[in-house]
């Protein structure tokens, strides 16, 4: 890039930042508007004089007053009322509501069975910067239920942290594997769909490589998948297995960790490894902290 191109790139960045800020501001005002309209409708519907029929009358009034306006039909107004009532008085998420677009809010409202689940997906979507498609996929795959079934009952604020960076199980329906397959097929499928796999793992994961080579003594070995976890500042080694879990898998991963320790460990890094399996098979993960070690397990399913 020459000097002129570099200067132009700076201008392009200014434009992009301004557009992004404008979008966020517009979205914030829209969400606040929906919330205020929802509050108005909620209060009026509780009055005996009005009731729910008030919503239909208001929708007709808005249609005539603002021809062509979208989202303010009877169904849209009812959603605004539902939106307000779902979070009224909830200080935990009130500051987060304007950070999500309306489509994501509708996905959460329609896909959640409880207030806790709604809170979970709001916090998660904000933390991970989910698109609507990504959020829909997590809701459809029962991400909340899987977090609640995990040993540490993970919530978005503790998800993928040192308390426990992994779930007990992962859904990999996007691999589209046959009923019978080899471990190499599993690895290649994960690499092929790495963007979707990282969505399932968590966006703190950065993929380093497959069949990552390490040398221990005079022998060469390969780790199926190697990641770096940005929040934990550690490497994550994955060994893929099919079939029943075997205790010797743990020893094998310890062996690989020793090789990683010697070859690429830095002073400020800890290491974390896991066995990643498919179908009924357990993932084994061994977390090395400065003062302790712990063993965790989970599994992969195609749902």
Steps between C-alpha positions, in 0.01 A plus 500: 500500500651837397480820705194627316314173552590512869355851527182395323472199733496737797207688345321172434545407866351833610197437277458144627518609864247777441262261325536246779436764767198629310356149472545442873332829581206433269461151645513638854223750423286231334528264797418781742199593284375140499546485875307823559218396268491165677478672838213717376311196369565298814358773720196559279419130466474470878233767511145369483407773254740374235618140529691322223264629231678831542798357310299433186352849504843656545642296211230637270564855621876472437437354153301809405727748679827356365432325167768251410646468849612145576473297818205684649218268398303313765759223526790744517337705775424189700869405477596843634266445794647154554852645477430761766331257737777242462767732640318762709686545827783271390809707578733218400422530128348849470832654396555226240168523316606778263814306402296241308295557187127438491531175305721352771255611767214329316704179473564505874139576588361223279770244578529532878285319752590702809632835618832337588534366148426842351763658725748232398460557126507879532828488694642239263401684181651825626819331621555300181366767257269244339333562168133401480591178320759407763263574786220300337733203461597511869137518611393219266785278624395544864814686604339624822391153607846361431660772710259429786579128479873568517660430833560864585162633378676746270354845440617740227707708742694187606477310172839421349690628805735330743200377701434255216558595138304204357153355495418139582387447141514667160264484205671453163200438276663716232761230426249288306695179565371152408394254771840332485819699461870501586677738736675659201159570344396666825813720505469601134132585548579721800774681308269543200234656723742676736305825513190315620705287740652810659150644540412187697821511704501874561655791315799517734640201312750565221583207273874436465508186290413135442736207550731741678853349512694463824821311567555309823841342522581373154138423412257721309134526604198693377222664700165479319396862560678783679335824612593807700252634756527878517338557840682214670824577314567130452521234234219249455600165353226273367538131431200360310367156586197292406366219713502462876730706716816325617709608802822484297377799299585717803858375511536566129388859540737549793776371276407753230486780755853428610608535138315832466653618828850439374456633148272802501397589855565860603544622854158664517308207352321208657385198305167341467423186306195301419394183337231575246279208410191439294167324562514340850864575550631720780727796452772504757648830589780557743544855623837603634500805723792628702389336823265221395388257234153373431339246274180575309292302254243567228381356169412594143160421350349545156163564670 
